[in-house]
Coordinates of C-alpha atoms in Angstrom, one line a residue:
M1 CA 76.8 49.4 -2.1
S2 CA 80.3 49.9 -0.7
A3 CA 81.0 52.1 2.4
A4 CA 82.7 54.7 0.2
S5 CA 79.6 54.8 -2.1
G6 CA 77.4 55.1 1.0
K7 CA 79.3 58.1 2.4
R8 CA 79.4 59.7 -1.1
L9 CA 75.6 59.3 -1.4
G10 CA 75.2 60.7 2.1
K11 CA 77.0 63.8 1.3
V12 CA 74.9 64.4 -1.9
L13 CA 71.7 64.0 0.2
V14 CA 72.9 66.3 2.9
Q15 CA 73.8 69.0 0.3
S16 CA 70.5 68.6 -1.4
G17 CA 68.8 69.2 2.0
L18 CA 66.9 65.9 2.0
I19 CA 68.6 64.7 5.2
T20 CA 70.7 66.3 7.9
Q21 CA 74.4 65.6 8.7
E22 CA 73.4 63.8 11.9
Q23 CA 70.9 61.6 10.1
M24 CA 73.5 60.7 7.5
E25 CA 76.1 59.8 10.1
T26 CA 73.6 57.7 12.0
A27 CA 72.5 55.9 8.9
V28 CA 76.1 55.2 7.8
A29 CA 77.0 53.8 11.2
A30 CA 73.9 51.5 11.1
A31 CA 74.5 50.4 7.5
D32 CA 76.6 47.2 8.5
G33 CA 77.1 46.2 4.9
R34 CA 73.7 47.3 3.7
S35 CA 73.1 50.1 1.3
L36 CA 72.6 53.6 2.8
T37 CA 69.3 53.9 0.8
A38 CA 67.9 50.8 2.5
V39 CA 68.9 52.1 5.9
L40 CA 67.4 55.5 5.3
I41 CA 64.2 54.0 4.2
E42 CA 64.1 51.7 7.2
Q43 CA 64.6 54.6 9.6
G44 CA 61.8 56.5 7.8
V45 CA 64.1 59.4 7.0
A46 CA 63.5 59.5 3.3
S47 CA 61.8 57.4 0.5
D48 CA 63.7 55.7 -2.2
T49 CA 62.1 57.9 -4.9
K50 CA 63.0 61.2 -3.0
I51 CA 66.7 59.8 -2.6
A52 CA 66.9 59.0 -6.4
Q53 CA 65.4 62.4 -7.5
A54 CA 67.9 64.2 -5.2
V55 CA 70.8 62.3 -6.7
A56 CA 69.6 63.0 -10.2
E57 CA 69.1 66.7 -9.5
S58 CA 72.5 67.1 -7.9
M59 CA 74.4 65.4 -10.8
G60 CA 72.3 67.0 -13.6
L61 CA 71.0 63.6 -14.7
A62 CA 67.5 62.4 -15.7
F63 CA 65.4 60.5 -13.2
V64 CA 63.5 57.4 -14.6
D65 CA 60.6 55.7 -13.0
L66 CA 61.3 52.1 -14.1
A67 CA 58.0 50.9 -12.8
G68 CA 56.3 52.8 -15.7
Y69 CA 59.1 52.6 -18.3
E70 CA 59.2 50.3 -21.3
I71 CA 62.7 48.6 -21.0
D72 CA 64.3 47.6 -24.3
P73 CA 65.1 43.8 -23.7
N74 CA 67.8 44.0 -26.3
A75 CA 69.6 46.6 -24.2
A76 CA 68.9 44.8 -20.8
M77 CA 70.3 41.5 -22.1
L78 CA 73.7 43.1 -23.1
L79 CA 74.7 42.7 -19.5
S80 CA 75.3 39.5 -17.4
N81 CA 73.0 39.1 -14.4
D82 CA 76.0 38.9 -12.1
L83 CA 77.5 42.2 -13.3
A84 CA 74.0 43.9 -13.2
R85 CA 73.5 42.8 -9.6
R86 CA 77.1 43.7 -8.5
H87 CA 76.8 47.3 -9.7
M88 CA 73.0 47.6 -9.3
V89 CA 72.6 48.8 -12.9
L90 CA 70.5 47.9 -15.9
P91 CA 70.7 49.0 -19.5
I92 CA 67.2 50.3 -20.6
K93 CA 67.7 51.3 -24.2
I94 CA 70.1 52.1 -27.0
Q95 CA 69.8 55.6 -28.3
D96 CA 72.2 57.6 -30.6
D97 CA 74.9 54.8 -30.4
E98 CA 74.9 55.2 -26.6
L99 CA 73.7 52.7 -24.0
V100 CA 71.3 54.4 -21.5
V101 CA 71.8 52.7 -18.2
A102 CA 69.6 53.1 -15.1
M103 CA 71.8 53.3 -12.0
A104 CA 71.1 53.5 -8.2
D105 CA 74.5 55.2 -7.9
P106 CA 75.5 57.0 -11.1
A107 CA 78.7 58.4 -9.3
N108 CA 80.2 54.9 -9.5
I109 CA 82.8 55.5 -12.2
F110 CA 84.1 51.9 -11.9
A111 CA 80.7 50.5 -12.8
I112 CA 80.5 52.9 -15.8
D113 CA 84.0 51.8 -17.0
D114 CA 83.1 48.1 -16.6
L115 CA 79.9 48.6 -18.7
R116 CA 81.8 50.5 -21.4
I117 CA 84.3 47.7 -21.7
V118 CA 81.8 44.8 -21.6
T119 CA 79.2 46.3 -24.0
G120 CA 81.4 48.4 -26.3
Y121 CA 79.0 51.3 -26.0
E122 CA 79.4 54.8 -24.6
I123 CA 77.4 54.9 -21.4
R124 CA 74.7 57.5 -20.6
P125 CA 73.7 57.0 -17.0
V126 CA 70.2 57.9 -15.7
V127 CA 69.0 57.6 -12.1
A128 CA 66.4 55.1 -10.8
T129 CA 65.4 53.9 -7.4
E130 CA 67.5 51.0 -6.0
S131 CA 64.3 48.9 -5.5
D132 CA 63.2 49.5 -9.2
V133 CA 66.6 48.6 -10.5
A134 CA 66.7 45.4 -8.4
N135 CA 63.2 44.3 -9.5
A136 CA 64.0 45.0 -13.2
I137 CA 67.3 43.1 -12.9
E138 CA 65.4 40.1 -11.5
K139 CA 62.8 40.2 -14.2
F140 CA 65.3 40.0 -17.0
A141 CA 67.5 37.6 -15.0
T142 CA 64.5 35.2 -15.0
M143 CA 64.0 35.5 -18.7
N144 CA 67.7 35.0 -19.4
Q145 CA 67.8 32.1 -17.1
N146 CA 64.8 30.4 -18.8
V147 CA 66.4 31.0 -22.2
D148 CA 69.8 29.7 -21.2
Q149 CA 68.3 26.6 -19.6
M150 CA 66.2 25.9 -22.6
V151 CA 69.1 26.4 -25.1
G152 CA 71.3 24.2 -22.9
D153 CA 68.8 21.4 -22.9
L154 CA 68.1 21.4 -26.7
G155 CA 71.4 20.2 -28.2
D156 CA 71.2 18.8 -31.7
V157 CA 67.9 18.6 -33.4
D158 CA 66.8 14.9 -34.0
V159 CA 63.7 12.9 -33.5
E160 CA 64.5 12.1 -29.9
A161 CA 65.1 15.8 -29.1
E162 CA 61.8 16.6 -30.7
R163 CA 60.0 14.2 -28.4
E164 CA 61.9 15.4 -25.3
A165 CA 61.2 18.9 -26.2
E166 CA 57.5 18.2 -26.4
E167 CA 57.5 16.3 -23.1
A168 CA 59.4 19.3 -21.5
A169 CA 56.8 21.7 -22.9
A170 CA 54.1 19.8 -21.0
D171 CA 55.8 20.4 -17.6
E172 CA 54.4 23.3 -15.8
E173 CA 57.7 23.8 -13.9
A174 CA 59.9 23.6 -17.0
P175 CA 61.8 26.7 -18.1
V176 CA 59.8 27.0 -21.3
A177 CA 56.6 27.2 -19.2
K178 CA 58.1 29.9 -17.1
L179 CA 59.2 31.8 -20.2
M180 CA 55.8 31.6 -21.8
N181 CA 54.2 32.8 -18.5
L182 CA 56.6 35.8 -18.4
I183 CA 55.8 36.7 -22.0
V184 CA 52.1 36.5 -21.3
T185 CA 52.0 38.4 -18.0
E186 CA 54.3 41.1 -19.4
A187 CA 52.1 41.6 -22.4
I188 CA 49.0 42.0 -20.0
R189 CA 50.8 44.4 -17.8
Q190 CA 52.1 46.5 -20.7
G191 CA 48.7 46.7 -22.3
A192 CA 49.6 44.8 -25.4
G193 CA 46.8 43.9 -27.9
D194 CA 48.7 41.1 -29.7
I195 CA 51.9 38.9 -29.1
Y196 CA 53.8 37.8 -32.1
V197 CA 56.2 34.8 -31.8
E198 CA 58.2 34.7 -35.0
P199 CA 61.0 32.4 -36.1
L200 CA 63.5 34.3 -38.2
E201 CA 66.5 32.7 -40.0
T202 CA 68.9 32.8 -37.1
E203 CA 66.8 33.9 -34.1
L204 CA 63.5 33.8 -32.4
R205 CA 61.7 37.2 -32.1
V206 CA 58.9 38.1 -29.8
R207 CA 57.0 41.4 -30.4
Y208 CA 54.1 43.1 -28.6
R209 CA 51.5 45.3 -30.4
I210 CA 51.0 48.2 -28.0
D211 CA 48.6 50.9 -29.0
G212 CA 48.5 49.6 -32.5
V213 CA 52.3 49.7 -33.0
C214 CA 54.7 46.6 -32.9
Q215 CA 57.6 46.7 -30.5
V216 CA 60.3 44.0 -30.2
V217 CA 60.5 42.7 -26.6
M218 CA 62.8 39.7 -26.9
K219 CA 65.3 38.1 -29.3
S220 CA 66.6 34.6 -28.4
P221 CA 68.4 31.7 -30.1
I222 CA 66.2 30.0 -32.8
K223 CA 66.9 26.7 -31.0
L224 CA 64.2 27.5 -28.4
H225 CA 61.5 28.0 -30.9
R226 CA 60.4 24.4 -31.0
Q227 CA 59.8 24.2 -27.3
L228 CA 58.0 27.6 -27.0
L229 CA 55.6 26.7 -29.8
S230 CA 55.0 23.3 -28.3
R231 CA 54.1 24.9 -25.0
I232 CA 51.8 27.5 -26.6
K233 CA 50.0 24.7 -28.5
I234 CA 49.5 22.7 -25.4
A235 CA 48.1 25.7 -23.5
S236 CA 45.8 26.5 -26.5
G237 CA 44.4 22.9 -27.0
M238 CA 46.1 22.3 -30.4
D239 CA 47.7 19.3 -31.8
I240 CA 51.3 19.5 -30.7
A241 CA 52.5 17.0 -33.4
E242 CA 50.8 18.8 -36.4
K243 CA 53.3 21.3 -38.0
R244 CA 52.1 21.4 -41.6
I245 CA 48.7 23.2 -41.4
P246 CA 47.4 26.3 -39.6
Q247 CA 45.7 25.8 -36.3
D248 CA 43.6 27.9 -33.9
G249 CA 43.1 27.7 -30.2
R250 CA 42.5 29.7 -27.0
F251 CA 43.4 29.8 -23.4
G252 CA 42.7 32.1 -20.4
V253 CA 44.8 33.8 -17.8
V254 CA 43.8 35.5 -14.5
L255 CA 46.3 38.3 -13.6
D256 CA 45.9 40.7 -10.7
G257 CA 42.2 39.7 -10.3
K258 CA 41.4 40.4 -14.0
A259 CA 40.5 37.7 -16.5
V260 CA 42.2 37.8 -20.0
D261 CA 41.4 35.4 -22.8
F262 CA 44.0 34.6 -25.5
R263 CA 42.9 33.7 -29.1
V264 CA 45.8 31.9 -30.6
A265 CA 46.6 31.3 -34.4
V266 CA 49.6 29.2 -35.6
L267 CA 50.7 29.3 -39.2
P268 CA 53.5 27.3 -40.9
A269 CA 56.1 29.7 -42.4
V270 CA 59.5 29.3 -44.2
N271 CA 61.5 29.4 -41.0
G272 CA 59.0 27.4 -38.8
E273 CA 55.7 27.9 -37.3
M274 CA 54.8 31.6 -36.5
C275 CA 52.2 32.3 -33.8
V276 CA 49.9 35.3 -32.9
M277 CA 48.2 35.5 -29.6
R278 CA 45.4 38.2 -29.4
L279 CA 44.6 39.4 -25.9
L280 CA 40.9 39.7 -25.2
R281 CA 40.3 41.7 -22.0
K282 CA 36.9 41.2 -20.5
D283 CA 37.0 44.6 -18.9
S284 CA 37.2 46.3 -22.3
I285 CA 33.8 45.0 -23.4
M286 CA 32.2 46.6 -20.4
L287 CA 32.8 49.9 -21.8
S288 CA 29.9 52.1 -22.8
L289 CA 29.7 53.9 -26.2
E290 CA 30.4 57.1 -24.3
D291 CA 33.8 55.7 -23.2
L292 CA 35.0 55.1 -26.9
G293 CA 35.9 58.7 -27.6
F294 CA 32.8 59.7 -29.7
L295 CA 32.1 63.4 -30.4
E296 CA 28.7 64.6 -29.6
E297 CA 27.2 64.7 -33.1
P298 CA 28.3 61.2 -34.3
I299 CA 27.3 59.4 -31.1
G300 CA 23.9 61.1 -31.3
R301 CA 23.4 59.6 -34.8
L302 CA 24.4 56.2 -33.5
L303 CA 22.2 56.3 -30.5
D304 CA 19.2 57.3 -32.6
A305 CA 19.8 54.2 -34.8
L306 CA 20.1 51.9 -31.7
E307 CA 16.8 53.2 -30.3
K308 CA 14.9 51.9 -33.4
P309 CA 13.3 48.4 -32.9
Y310 CA 14.4 47.2 -36.3
G311 CA 16.9 47.9 -39.1
C312 CA 20.6 47.2 -39.5
I313 CA 23.7 49.0 -38.1
L314 CA 27.0 48.2 -39.7
V315 CA 30.4 48.8 -38.2
T316 CA 33.3 49.0 -40.7
G317 CA 37.0 49.3 -40.6
P318 CA 40.2 47.3 -41.1
T319 CA 41.3 44.4 -38.7
G320 CA 42.2 45.7 -35.3
S321 CA 40.2 48.9 -35.6
G322 CA 38.1 48.2 -32.5
K323 CA 34.9 47.0 -34.3
S324 CA 34.2 44.1 -31.9
T325 CA 34.6 46.5 -28.9
T326 CA 32.1 48.9 -30.5
L327 CA 29.7 46.2 -31.2
Y328 CA 29.8 44.9 -27.6
A329 CA 29.3 48.5 -26.3
A330 CA 26.3 48.7 -28.5
I331 CA 25.0 45.4 -27.1
N332 CA 25.5 46.8 -23.6
K333 CA 23.3 49.7 -24.6
T334 CA 20.5 47.4 -25.9
T335 CA 20.6 44.3 -23.7
S336 CA 18.1 43.9 -20.9
P337 CA 16.0 41.0 -19.4
T338 CA 13.1 42.1 -21.6
V339 CA 15.2 41.8 -24.8
N340 CA 16.0 38.5 -26.5
L341 CA 19.5 39.0 -27.9
I342 CA 21.5 36.4 -29.8
T343 CA 25.0 36.6 -31.3
V344 CA 26.7 34.5 -33.9
E345 CA 30.4 34.9 -34.0
D346 CA 33.6 33.3 -35.4
P347 CA 35.0 32.9 -32.9
V348 CA 33.1 34.0 -29.9
E349 CA 35.8 36.4 -28.5
Y350 CA 34.1 37.4 -25.2
R351 CA 31.7 35.1 -23.3
L352 CA 29.1 37.2 -21.6
E353 CA 26.5 36.2 -19.0
G354 CA 22.9 36.7 -20.0
L355 CA 23.5 36.4 -23.8
S356 CA 22.9 33.5 -26.2
Q357 CA 26.1 33.3 -28.2
V358 CA 26.6 30.9 -31.1
H359 CA 30.1 29.8 -32.2
V360 CA 30.4 29.3 -36.0
N361 CA 31.7 25.9 -37.0
E362 CA 32.4 25.8 -40.7
K363 CA 33.6 22.1 -40.8
A364 CA 30.4 21.0 -39.1
G365 CA 28.3 23.1 -41.5
L366 CA 27.4 25.7 -38.9
T367 CA 28.1 28.7 -41.1
F368 CA 27.0 32.3 -40.4
A369 CA 24.2 31.8 -42.9
A370 CA 23.0 28.5 -41.4
A371 CA 23.2 29.9 -37.8
L372 CA 21.3 32.9 -38.9
R373 CA 18.4 30.9 -40.4
S374 CA 18.0 29.0 -37.2
I375 CA 18.4 32.1 -35.0
L376 CA 15.6 33.8 -36.7
R377 CA 13.3 30.9 -35.7
Q378 CA 14.2 31.7 -32.1
D379 CA 12.3 35.0 -32.2
P380 CA 15.1 37.4 -31.3
D381 CA 14.7 41.1 -30.8
V382 CA 18.4 41.9 -31.4
V383 CA 20.9 39.9 -33.6
M384 CA 24.6 40.5 -33.6
I385 CA 26.5 38.9 -36.5
G386 CA 30.3 38.9 -36.1
E387 CA 31.0 39.6 -39.7
I388 CA 29.1 39.7 -43.0
R389 CA 31.4 37.8 -45.4
D390 CA 29.3 36.6 -48.3
K391 CA 26.1 37.1 -50.2
E392 CA 24.0 34.5 -48.3
T393 CA 24.9 35.9 -44.8
A394 CA 24.3 39.5 -46.1
T395 CA 20.9 38.6 -47.7
I396 CA 19.6 36.9 -44.5
A397 CA 20.9 39.8 -42.4
I398 CA 19.2 42.4 -44.6
E399 CA 16.0 40.4 -44.7
A400 CA 16.0 40.1 -40.9
A401 CA 16.5 43.8 -40.5
L402 CA 13.4 44.4 -42.8
T403 CA 11.2 41.9 -40.8
G404 CA 11.4 43.5 -37.4
H405 CA 14.8 42.7 -36.0
L406 CA 17.6 45.0 -35.0
V407 CA 20.7 43.7 -36.6
L408 CA 24.3 44.6 -35.7
S409 CA 27.2 43.5 -37.7
T410 CA 30.6 44.4 -39.2
L411 CA 31.9 44.7 -42.7
H412 CA 35.3 45.3 -44.2
T413 CA 35.3 48.7 -46.1
N414 CA 37.5 51.8 -45.8
D415 CA 34.7 54.3 -45.0
A416 CA 30.9 54.4 -44.2
P417 CA 29.5 55.2 -47.6
S418 CA 31.4 52.3 -49.2
A419 CA 29.4 49.9 -47.1
L420 CA 26.3 50.3 -49.3
T421 CA 28.2 49.7 -52.6
R422 CA 30.1 46.7 -51.0
L423 CA 26.8 45.0 -50.3
T424 CA 25.7 45.6 -53.8
E425 CA 29.0 44.0 -55.0
M426 CA 28.2 41.0 -52.8
G427 CA 24.9 40.5 -54.7
V428 CA 22.4 42.1 -52.4
E429 CA 19.8 44.2 -54.2
P430 CA 20.4 47.9 -53.6
F431 CA 16.8 48.7 -52.8
L432 CA 16.9 46.0 -50.1
S433 CA 20.1 47.3 -48.4
A434 CA 19.1 50.9 -48.7
S435 CA 15.8 50.2 -47.0
A436 CA 17.3 48.0 -44.3
I437 CA 20.3 50.0 -43.1
N438 CA 19.7 52.6 -40.4
C439 CA 23.3 53.8 -40.2
V440 CA 27.0 52.8 -40.9
L441 CA 29.8 53.5 -38.5
A442 CA 33.4 53.5 -39.9
Q443 CA 36.2 53.8 -37.4
R444 CA 39.9 53.7 -36.7
L445 CA 42.0 53.6 -33.6
G446 CA 44.5 56.4 -33.1
R447 CA 47.0 56.9 -30.3
R448 CA 46.4 59.4 -27.6
L449 CA 49.1 62.0 -26.8
C450 CA 50.8 61.3 -23.5
P451 CA 49.3 63.9 -21.2
E452 CA 52.6 64.2 -19.2
C453 CA 54.8 65.3 -22.1
K454 CA 52.7 66.5 -25.0
E455 CA 54.1 69.9 -26.3
A456 CA 52.1 72.8 -27.6
Y457 CA 53.2 74.5 -30.8
T458 CA 51.8 76.8 -33.5
P459 CA 52.0 75.2 -37.0
T460 CA 52.6 77.2 -40.1
A461 CA 49.7 77.9 -42.5
E462 CA 51.6 76.0 -45.2
A463 CA 51.8 72.9 -43.1
L464 CA 48.1 73.0 -42.4
D465 CA 47.2 73.5 -46.0
R466 CA 49.4 70.6 -47.0
V467 CA 47.3 68.1 -45.0
G468 CA 44.0 69.8 -45.5
F469 CA 43.6 70.9 -41.9
P470 CA 40.6 73.2 -41.5
Y471 CA 41.5 76.6 -39.8
D472 CA 40.7 80.3 -39.7
P473 CA 43.4 82.1 -41.7
D474 CA 43.2 85.0 -39.2
K475 CA 43.8 82.7 -36.2
I476 CA 46.3 79.8 -36.5
P477 CA 45.3 77.2 -33.8
T478 CA 47.6 75.9 -31.1
L479 CA 48.1 72.2 -31.6
Y480 CA 50.1 69.5 -29.7
R481 CA 52.7 67.0 -30.7
A482 CA 54.4 63.9 -29.3
V483 CA 57.6 64.3 -27.3
G484 CA 58.3 61.3 -25.1
C485 CA 58.9 60.9 -21.4
K486 CA 59.4 58.1 -18.8
R487 CA 55.6 57.6 -18.5
C488 CA 55.1 56.7 -22.2
G489 CA 58.5 55.0 -22.8
D490 CA 59.8 57.9 -24.8
I491 CA 57.1 57.3 -27.4
G492 CA 55.0 60.4 -26.9
Y493 CA 51.7 58.4 -26.9
K494 CA 49.8 56.6 -24.3
G495 CA 46.5 54.7 -24.8
R496 CA 44.1 54.9 -27.8
M497 CA 40.9 56.5 -28.8
G498 CA 38.4 56.0 -31.6
I499 CA 38.1 58.1 -34.8
H500 CA 34.7 57.8 -36.2
E501 CA 32.4 58.4 -39.2
V502 CA 28.7 57.9 -38.7
M503 CA 26.5 58.0 -41.8
T504 CA 22.7 58.0 -41.2
V505 CA 21.0 56.5 -44.3
T506 CA 18.5 59.3 -45.4
E507 CA 15.9 59.1 -48.1
E508 CA 18.3 60.9 -50.5
I509 CA 21.0 58.3 -49.9
E510 CA 18.5 55.5 -50.3
R511 CA 17.5 56.9 -53.7
A512 CA 21.1 57.2 -54.8
C513 CA 21.9 53.7 -53.7
V514 CA 18.9 52.3 -55.6
N515 CA 20.2 54.2 -58.7
H516 CA 23.6 52.5 -58.2
A517 CA 25.4 55.7 -57.2
S518 CA 29.1 55.2 -56.5
G519 CA 30.6 55.4 -53.0
D520 CA 32.0 58.9 -53.8
D521 CA 28.6 60.1 -54.8
I522 CA 27.0 58.7 -51.6
K523 CA 29.8 60.3 -49.6
R524 CA 29.1 63.7 -51.0
I525 CA 25.4 63.4 -50.2
A526 CA 26.2 62.2 -46.6
V527 CA 28.7 65.1 -46.0
A528 CA 26.0 67.6 -47.3
S529 CA 23.6 66.0 -44.7
G530 CA 26.1 66.8 -41.9
M531 CA 28.2 63.6 -41.8
R532 CA 31.7 64.3 -40.3
T533 CA 34.3 62.2 -42.2
L534 CA 37.0 60.1 -40.5
R535 CA 39.7 62.7 -41.3
D536 CA 37.4 65.6 -40.0
D537 CA 36.7 63.7 -36.8
G538 CA 40.4 63.1 -36.3
F539 CA 41.3 66.7 -36.9
A540 CA 38.6 67.7 -34.4
K541 CA 40.4 65.6 -31.8
V542 CA 43.7 67.2 -32.8
L543 CA 42.2 70.6 -32.0
M544 CA 41.1 69.2 -28.6
G545 CA 44.7 68.3 -27.9
V546 CA 43.9 64.6 -27.7
T547 CA 46.1 63.4 -30.5
S548 CA 48.4 64.8 -33.2
I549 CA 48.1 65.5 -36.9
E550 CA 50.7 62.9 -37.6
E551 CA 48.8 60.2 -35.9
V552 CA 45.5 61.0 -37.7
L553 CA 47.3 60.9 -41.0
R554 CA 48.9 57.5 -40.0
V555 CA 45.5 55.8 -39.4
V556 CA 43.1 57.6 -41.8
V557 CA 43.4 57.2 -45.5

């Protein structure tokens, strides 16, 4: 920061009342080429956050906490590292054809003019602390440097280049290794559930799935795709030379003292191999059922079923709806040294102490059904089956539930009542499944409204009627909607919670199932017996201010 900039900043801070004239003069005299902010922090006069907030308030600009802000990499990479460091600025997003730029000194009109010329965008400055801007610049500089080195090393694609790329991918100090580490660690820190590495026609795209929604975090030249995929394969224990068939693997990372497993799947596509890495956080499976967002009545039904020594409990929902997390939470509720609990999974997502876990191996003949037949000879009290996929597995699971075992498993259906008809379609006799199943839990994951910025509003009766929202016509409820702020990256949502539908299999439902009733008929009986549907559960959480109507409609059919 220049001397002129330092004096200008000093005047702003004095006018705001943050520092005195004497403190400003002392700091300017001691600056000696350093920024005034650094000197004031060193002297203990003011914190960098207070300084940035004072500047923002005096200039009528927004203050952005970059430490909790999701920076758009496409914006950040519009600026060279040298220019960003020289002016201490970083583009953080593109909005309404304007480039939003975080600046430590937003009064620097020369910097704004340079940015306008270089990027071609109109510039909208926001204020951030000098340290946050510097840290963010270095993070994206590292990413740019790794990409530039990799692209520079690739050259023309030929057999020799392929071999060299694979050798480079094995080097822990190579730029590709650093780039992969950056992608992985940022995904963990941002709370991503999946990482997608996708080759498009002219570029390589990296996306994170955060709170169930995909977000682009990096676009790079297509040339580096080969090295990055090779590096991922090496880390995951795959065959680096095989590019014609799908492959699966896994690797683990410890970051900030927390262990995270990555389940990796590579699939050949038109433009090259695409890769998905699913993050499996071990701390997420230590959750109890009470932590998963259940309302009082549904969790009561589920706990009653778990207390029974036998029978089957099914968890249903689409991929990525949190079924595994719920199953492990149920296991945490039932496991103890006095209980023999065995799981059979494909793959074993979380490795837990004190449990006997079996990994399915189809090629070797260890299928779900084969594993289950052997497991039942081990005299288990509780059996957890990763997924019921076929008639044989379903039949053995149902028979185990009828012969004194508590069986927990998942099934792919849209709602709870459909689970009974789905088993019938698989070939299981209705009288067996109806007798064996204690309860069925259907669930979805919805995003939570950001508590910092959610906005209260009163909807119109017409809007509520249109979506079927229950309300008293004499008293329209106050609801909340997403707005967006620095804490949630201007999305309006932060974190997720479960939306649940728990159906207890009553005698009336058993009779309907035996008589081959449809899923809709079973649903009507269940609702009459007190079951809260997925939509009703979601709307109850809208009334609690946890989420929005739009989010419930997005995840619930």
